[in-house]
Tab-separated table of C-alpha atoms in Angstrom:
chain	number	residue	atom	x	y	z
A	1	UNK	CA	-9.202	14.752	-12.153
A	2	UNK	CA	-10.357	17.221	-14.725
A	3	UNK	CA	-11.304	19.802	-11.989
A	4	UNK	CA	-7.843	19.452	-10.294
A	5	UNK	CA	-5.790	19.540	-13.464
A	6	UNK	CA	-8.050	22.779	-14.521
A	7	UNK	CA	-7.473	24.261	-11.186
A	8	UNK	CA	-3.738	24.135	-11.663
A	9	UNK	CA	-3.879	25.478	-15.152
A	10	UNK	CA	-5.931	28.373	-13.835
A	11	UNK	CA	-3.266	29.063	-11.232
A	12	UNK	CA	-0.687	29.492	-14.243
A	13	UNK	CA	0.915	26.063	-14.295
A	14	UNK	CA	1.323	23.864	-17.577
A	15	UNK	CA	0.138	20.446	-16.768
A	16	UNK	CA	1.154	17.245	-18.714
A	17	UNK	CA	-1.203	14.286	-18.004
A	18	UNK	CA	0.515	10.926	-18.190
A	19	UNK	CA	-0.468	7.766	-20.258
A	20	UNK	CA	-0.756	5.552	-17.244
A	21	UNK	CA	-4.153	6.620	-16.162
A	22	UNK	CA	-6.347	3.468	-16.425
A	23	UNK	CA	-8.401	3.391	-13.352
A	24	UNK	CA	-10.051	0.048	-13.680
A	25	UNK	CA	-7.557	-2.003	-11.652
A	26	UNK	CA	-5.727	-1.766	-8.498
A	27	UNK	CA	-2.908	0.210	-10.479
A	28	UNK	CA	-3.036	2.335	-13.490
A	29	UNK	CA	-1.151	-0.064	-15.738
A	30	UNK	CA	1.807	-2.788	-15.605
A	31	UNK	CA	4.440	-1.931	-13.420
A	32	UNK	CA	7.095	-1.801	-16.114
A	33	UNK	CA	5.130	0.757	-18.035
A	34	UNK	CA	4.369	2.909	-14.828
A	35	UNK	CA	8.035	2.817	-13.832
A	36	UNK	CA	9.173	3.798	-17.388
A	37	UNK	CA	6.853	6.725	-17.409
A	38	UNK	CA	7.676	8.001	-13.860
A	39	UNK	CA	11.405	7.820	-14.849
A	40	UNK	CA	10.836	9.621	-17.924
A	41	UNK	CA	8.864	12.262	-16.154
A	42	UNK	CA	11.476	12.752	-13.350
A	43	UNK	CA	14.262	12.983	-15.950
A	44	UNK	CA	12.565	15.496	-18.292
A	45	UNK	CA	14.018	19.009	-17.619
A	46	UNK	CA	10.642	20.529	-18.771
A	47	UNK	CA	8.703	18.827	-16.001
A	48	UNK	CA	9.431	20.292	-12.479
A	49	UNK	CA	7.010	18.531	-10.456
A	50	UNK	CA	5.282	14.998	-10.591
A	51	UNK	CA	1.939	14.546	-8.699
A	52	UNK	CA	-0.234	11.444	-8.532
A	53	UNK	CA	-3.916	11.626	-8.827
A	54	UNK	CA	-4.154	10.182	-5.257
A	55	UNK	CA	-2.175	7.731	-2.994
A	56	UNK	CA	-2.874	4.541	-4.835
A	57	UNK	CA	-1.719	0.911	-4.011
A	58	UNK	CA	1.275	-1.329	-4.470
A	59	UNK	CA	3.792	1.273	-5.565
A	60	UNK	CA	6.369	-1.008	-4.044
A	61	UNK	CA	6.370	-2.763	-7.504
A	62	UNK	CA	8.024	0.324	-9.051
A	63	UNK	CA	11.175	0.718	-6.609
A	64	UNK	CA	13.408	-1.874	-8.274
A	65	UNK	CA	12.200	-1.092	-11.804
A	66	UNK	CA	12.964	2.698	-11.809
A	67	UNK	CA	16.054	3.547	-13.860
A	68	UNK	CA	18.209	4.724	-10.907
A	69	UNK	CA	21.240	5.191	-13.142
A	70	UNK	CA	19.225	7.782	-15.312
A	71	UNK	CA	17.784	9.481	-12.229
A	72	UNK	CA	21.340	9.945	-10.573
A	73	UNK	CA	22.291	11.775	-13.823
A	74	UNK	CA	19.222	13.920	-13.947
A	75	UNK	CA	18.504	17.340	-12.410
A	76	UNK	CA	16.233	16.783	-9.302
A	77	UNK	CA	12.551	17.135	-9.927
A	78	UNK	CA	9.878	17.391	-7.316
A	79	UNK	CA	7.818	14.150	-6.458
A	80	UNK	CA	4.769	15.023	-4.398
A	81	UNK	CA	2.180	12.787	-2.756
A	82	UNK	CA	1.388	10.805	0.387
A	83	UNK	CA	-0.173	7.430	1.350
A	84	UNK	CA	1.164	4.537	-0.912
A	85	UNK	CA	3.342	7.192	-2.603
A	86	UNK	CA	5.551	7.000	0.517
A	87	UNK	CA	7.036	3.953	-0.942
A	88	UNK	CA	8.597	5.919	-3.869
A	89	UNK	CA	9.268	9.161	-2.019
A	90	UNK	CA	11.508	7.600	0.637
A	91	UNK	CA	14.129	5.901	-1.645
A	92	UNK	CA	14.101	9.008	-4.096
A	93	UNK	CA	15.418	10.853	-1.029
A	94	UNK	CA	17.551	8.257	0.612
A	95	UNK	CA	19.180	6.920	-2.481
A	96	UNK	CA	19.511	10.037	-4.562
A	97	UNK	CA	19.333	12.912	-1.974
A	98	UNK	CA	16.463	14.531	-3.760
A	99	UNK	CA	13.998	16.519	-1.654
A	100	UNK	CA	10.759	14.923	-2.014
A	101	UNK	CA	7.236	16.180	-0.658
A	102	UNK	CA	4.916	14.300	1.816
A	103	UNK	CA	1.962	16.502	0.809
A	104	UNK	CA	-1.245	16.601	-0.846
A	105	UNK	CA	-2.048	14.376	-3.886
A	106	UNK	CA	-3.536	15.934	-6.919
A	107	UNK	CA	-7.106	15.380	-5.813
A	108	UNK	CA	-6.475	17.313	-2.613
A	109	UNK	CA	-4.295	20.166	-4.064
A	110	UNK	CA	-7.263	22.516	-4.795
A	111	UNK	CA	-8.179	22.360	-0.946
A	112	UNK	CA	-7.484	25.621	0.863
A	113	UNK	CA	-5.298	24.992	3.876
A	114	UNK	CA	-6.444	26.498	7.142
A	115	UNK	CA	-4.494	29.062	8.980
A	116	UNK	CA	-1.169	27.848	10.281
A	117	UNK	CA	-0.708	25.498	7.310
A	118	UNK	CA	0.812	26.014	3.922
A	119	UNK	CA	-0.003	24.501	0.549
A	120	UNK	CA	2.627	22.088	-0.751
A	121	UNK	CA	3.155	24.324	-3.934
A	122	UNK	CA	4.397	27.070	-1.729
A	123	UNK	CA	7.094	24.722	-0.148
A	124	UNK	CA	8.088	23.520	-3.568
A	125	UNK	CA	8.547	27.134	-4.752
A	126	UNK	CA	11.461	28.219	-2.448
A	127	UNK	CA	14.113	27.275	-0.088
A	128	UNK	CA	12.252	28.734	2.894
A	129	UNK	CA	12.392	28.697	5.809
A	130	UNK	CA	8.754	27.624	5.590
A	131	UNK	CA	7.012	27.969	8.934
A	132	UNK	CA	3.865	26.112	9.872
A	133	UNK	CA	1.866	25.896	13.119
A	134	UNK	CA	-0.686	23.629	14.695
A	135	UNK	CA	-3.976	24.431	12.908
A	136	UNK	CA	-6.163	23.123	15.728
A	137	UNK	CA	-8.507	21.699	13.078
A	138	UNK	CA	-9.645	18.186	12.649
A	139	UNK	CA	-11.479	17.836	9.082
A	140	UNK	CA	-12.851	15.499	6.462
A	141	UNK	CA	-13.099	15.198	2.739
A	142	UNK	CA	-15.992	16.058	0.639
A	143	UNK	CA	-16.764	12.933	-1.341
A	144	UNK	CA	-16.350	13.400	-5.195
A	145	UNK	CA	-19.951	12.174	-5.637
A	146	UNK	CA	-21.252	15.071	-3.409
A	147	UNK	CA	-19.137	17.860	-4.848
A	148	UNK	CA	-16.255	17.384	-7.389
A	149	UNK	CA	-15.325	21.105	-7.186
A	150	UNK	CA	-14.970	21.294	-3.247
A	151	UNK	CA	-12.022	23.337	-2.081
A	152	UNK	CA	-12.894	23.665	1.673
A	153	UNK	CA	-12.114	20.936	4.176
A	154	UNK	CA	-15.260	20.019	6.235
A	155	UNK	CA	-14.541	20.752	9.923
A	156	UNK	CA	-15.566	17.830	12.200
A	157	UNK	CA	-13.644	18.745	15.362
A	158	UNK	CA	-10.610	20.349	17.181
A	159	UNK	CA	-7.233	18.902	17.946
A	160	UNK	CA	-3.833	19.848	18.899
A	161	UNK	CA	-0.188	18.469	18.807
A	162	UNK	CA	0.571	16.611	22.001
A	163	UNK	CA	4.127	16.181	23.349
A	164	UNK	CA	5.324	12.942	25.077
A	165	UNK	CA	8.438	12.447	26.851
A	166	UNK	CA	9.356	16.001	27.556
A	167	UNK	CA	7.756	19.261	28.842
A	168	UNK	CA	8.835	21.234	25.906
A	169	UNK	CA	10.769	20.636	22.735
A	170	UNK	CA	13.398	22.283	20.396
A	171	UNK	CA	14.403	19.469	18.172
A	172	UNK	CA	16.321	19.828	14.818
A	173	UNK	CA	17.194	17.328	12.147
A	174	UNK	CA	16.514	16.198	8.441
A	175	UNK	CA	13.123	14.883	7.943
A	176	UNK	CA	12.364	11.377	6.722
A	177	UNK	CA	9.485	9.165	6.987
A	178	UNK	CA	5.960	8.350	5.520
A	179	UNK	CA	3.022	6.157	5.845
A	180	UNK	CA	3.741	3.245	8.155
A	181	UNK	CA	1.972	0.584	6.282
A	182	UNK	CA	3.944	1.149	3.131
A	183	UNK	CA	7.395	2.237	4.208
A	184	UNK	CA	7.749	-0.691	6.696
A	185	UNK	CA	7.775	-3.024	3.556
A	186	UNK	CA	11.161	-1.191	2.474
A	187	UNK	CA	12.857	-1.512	5.720
A	188	UNK	CA	15.882	-4.007	5.454
A	189	UNK	CA	15.896	-3.397	1.598
A	190	UNK	CA	18.294	-1.171	-0.452
A	191	UNK	CA	15.136	1.075	-0.723
A	192	UNK	CA	14.400	1.840	2.752
A	193	UNK	CA	17.881	2.124	4.326
A	194	UNK	CA	17.059	4.973	6.668
A	195	UNK	CA	19.723	3.863	9.072
A	196	UNK	CA	22.286	4.499	6.355
A	197	UNK	CA	20.652	7.856	5.614
A	198	UNK	CA	21.012	8.771	9.229
A	199	UNK	CA	24.590	7.786	9.322
A	200	UNK	CA	25.091	10.124	6.383
A	201	UNK	CA	23.463	12.993	8.256
A	202	UNK	CA	24.591	12.172	11.578
A	203	UNK	CA	25.787	15.648	12.189
A	204	UNK	CA	22.493	17.029	11.384
A	205	UNK	CA	20.318	14.236	13.143
A	206	UNK	CA	16.930	13.091	11.824
A	207	UNK	CA	13.406	13.896	12.650
A	208	UNK	CA	11.401	10.813	11.750
A	209	UNK	CA	7.732	11.296	10.846
A	210	UNK	CA	5.279	8.492	10.536
A	211	UNK	CA	1.375	8.033	10.199
A	212	UNK	CA	-1.054	5.178	10.179
A	213	UNK	CA	-3.490	4.990	7.271
A	214	UNK	CA	-5.899	2.124	8.355
A	215	UNK	CA	-4.282	-0.851	9.935
A	216	UNK	CA	-5.381	-1.486	13.469
A	217	UNK	CA	-3.042	-0.883	16.581
A	218	UNK	CA	-1.377	-4.375	16.950
A	219	UNK	CA	-0.205	-4.322	13.251
A	220	UNK	CA	1.119	-0.769	13.468
A	221	UNK	CA	2.807	-1.859	16.751
A	222	UNK	CA	4.546	-4.607	14.898
A	223	UNK	CA	5.455	-2.370	11.994
A	224	UNK	CA	7.032	0.270	14.223
A	225	UNK	CA	8.991	-2.358	16.013
A	226	UNK	CA	10.368	-3.377	12.582
A	227	UNK	CA	11.415	0.116	11.720
A	228	UNK	CA	13.159	0.343	15.090
A	229	UNK	CA	14.987	-2.901	14.619
A	230	UNK	CA	15.974	-1.607	11.106
A	231	UNK	CA	17.833	1.306	12.807
A	232	UNK	CA	15.467	3.922	11.661
A	233	UNK	CA	15.745	6.075	14.829
A	234	UNK	CA	19.444	5.646	15.726
A	235	UNK	CA	20.124	9.433	14.694
A	236	UNK	CA	16.705	10.741	15.442
A	237	UNK	CA	16.330	13.805	17.677
A	238	UNK	CA	12.462	13.445	17.645
A	239	UNK	CA	9.451	11.567	16.290
A	240	UNK	CA	6.257	12.959	14.723
A	241	UNK	CA	3.140	10.887	14.618
A	242	UNK	CA	0.376	11.785	12.315
A	243	UNK	CA	-3.310	11.937	13.346
A	244	UNK	CA	-5.230	8.987	12.523
A	245	UNK	CA	-8.659	7.344	12.210
A	246	UNK	CA	-7.145	3.940	12.050
A	247	UNK	CA	-8.789	1.367	14.394
A	248	UNK	CA	-7.639	0.443	17.934
A	249	UNK	CA	-6.893	-2.988	18.975
A	250	UNK	CA	-9.373	-4.298	21.672
A	251	UNK	CA	-6.283	-4.447	23.974
A	252	UNK	CA	-4.216	-1.598	22.613
A	253	UNK	CA	-4.859	1.946	21.335
A	254	UNK	CA	-2.980	3.347	18.299
A	255	UNK	CA	-1.137	5.682	20.768
A	256	UNK	CA	-0.200	2.831	22.938
A	257	UNK	CA	1.036	0.995	19.817
A	258	UNK	CA	3.554	3.845	19.207
A	259	UNK	CA	4.617	3.981	22.779
A	260	UNK	CA	5.063	0.149	22.949
A	261	UNK	CA	7.377	0.249	19.945
A	262	UNK	CA	9.260	3.583	20.178
A	263	UNK	CA	8.814	4.512	23.865
A	264	UNK	CA	11.815	2.534	24.826
A	265	UNK	CA	13.891	4.888	22.698
A	266	UNK	CA	13.408	7.740	25.126
A	267	UNK	CA	12.935	10.228	22.418
A	268	UNK	CA	10.474	13.061	22.492
A	269	UNK	CA	7.288	12.041	20.390
A	270	UNK	CA	4.857	14.551	19.024
A	271	UNK	CA	1.358	13.030	18.451
A	272	UNK	CA	-1.526	14.115	16.477
A	273	UNK	CA	0.379	16.306	13.860
A	274	UNK	CA	-1.647	16.917	10.575
A	275	UNK	CA	0.663	14.685	8.319
A	276	UNK	CA	-1.667	11.784	7.715
A	277	UNK	CA	-4.847	10.420	6.310
A	278	UNK	CA	-6.919	12.787	8.613
A	279	UNK	CA	-7.135	16.233	6.933
A	280	UNK	CA	-5.944	18.972	6.755
A	281	UNK	CA	-2.537	18.139	5.477
A	282	UNK	CA	0.753	19.620	6.825
A	283	UNK	CA	3.311	19.121	4.093
A	284	UNK	CA	6.727	17.880	5.048
A	285	UNK	CA	9.903	17.730	2.840
A	286	UNK	CA	11.882	14.585	3.033
A	287	UNK	CA	15.545	15.694	3.394
A	288	UNK	CA	14.820	19.329	4.522
A	289	UNK	CA	16.283	20.617	7.668
A	290	UNK	CA	13.663	21.132	10.079
A	291	UNK	CA	13.175	22.599	13.691
A	292	UNK	CA	10.194	21.556	15.620
A	293	UNK	CA	9.354	23.948	18.632
A	294	UNK	CA	6.789	23.075	21.258
A	295	UNK	CA	6.318	25.046	24.552
A	296	UNK	CA	3.355	26.728	26.352
A	297	UNK	CA	2.823	29.328	23.649
A	298	UNK	CA	4.191	27.641	20.464
A	299	UNK	CA	3.556	24.656	18.371
A	300	UNK	CA	5.342	24.872	15.033
A	301	UNK	CA	7.840	23.281	12.443
A	302	UNK	CA	10.057	25.215	10.206
A	303	UNK	CA	11.630	23.703	7.094
A	304	UNK	CA	14.584	24.742	4.961
A	305	UNK	CA	15.973	23.438	1.847
A	306	UNK	CA	19.805	23.320	2.139
């Protein structure tokens, strides 16, 4: 934490550290206290971005405790993170219309992105278009116990985006999505009404992105069916699936889980995008207009805030 905060300060940013920082339990404090602090930060005009230390657990306990009326009156503020933070990022975008960032948490922010990818700070600093390309890199973290000051991803292999359902792709739409295991719990509630968000932006269409953190393939398959039944893909032009180390089921791979649930939609699906729990990370902006292009020579996504 100290290294990451100092890294931001050395980069020229003023950093305010919240009061809810107790790391002894599954969360950093009671839900009511965390919700009040997050609401206050997002409503504070002096704070331009809120970033969690890391993904966390059970952020779903916050969504009905946030002061949505106060947030609706506030100037939009960036909220950045991934993993369990998807549970909060998604409704901030679908309910308020704010752009939110599915990008590195604080602990990952000092890491240098490989060629082709951009740091989340760059996307948050201007409207774009921000163009990112397939990095070809599969990496892993350096454990805090090994080197708390690590800023380079450790390469463990090579990979590339793979397109299913088409020979090439030029899809356009507003981005929305997150971590499968967390956002599935919002489907069918007022905090995960992506179907309504799709209707609101029907003229633009949606590009839905999803990534599996750790659940095995059969569970991911059930979750994806639930999102399909909740209407998440009714206005989708394409689906992006993040690279994952989550376990296969003895009778179903992670890719088969996706195809079982979403293949019947007859939408182009891009597998192995750097948007999940396998680093490096390609930051995506919920609500941004995006164009995904894949052909023999190009694998890229361009995002623009408008």
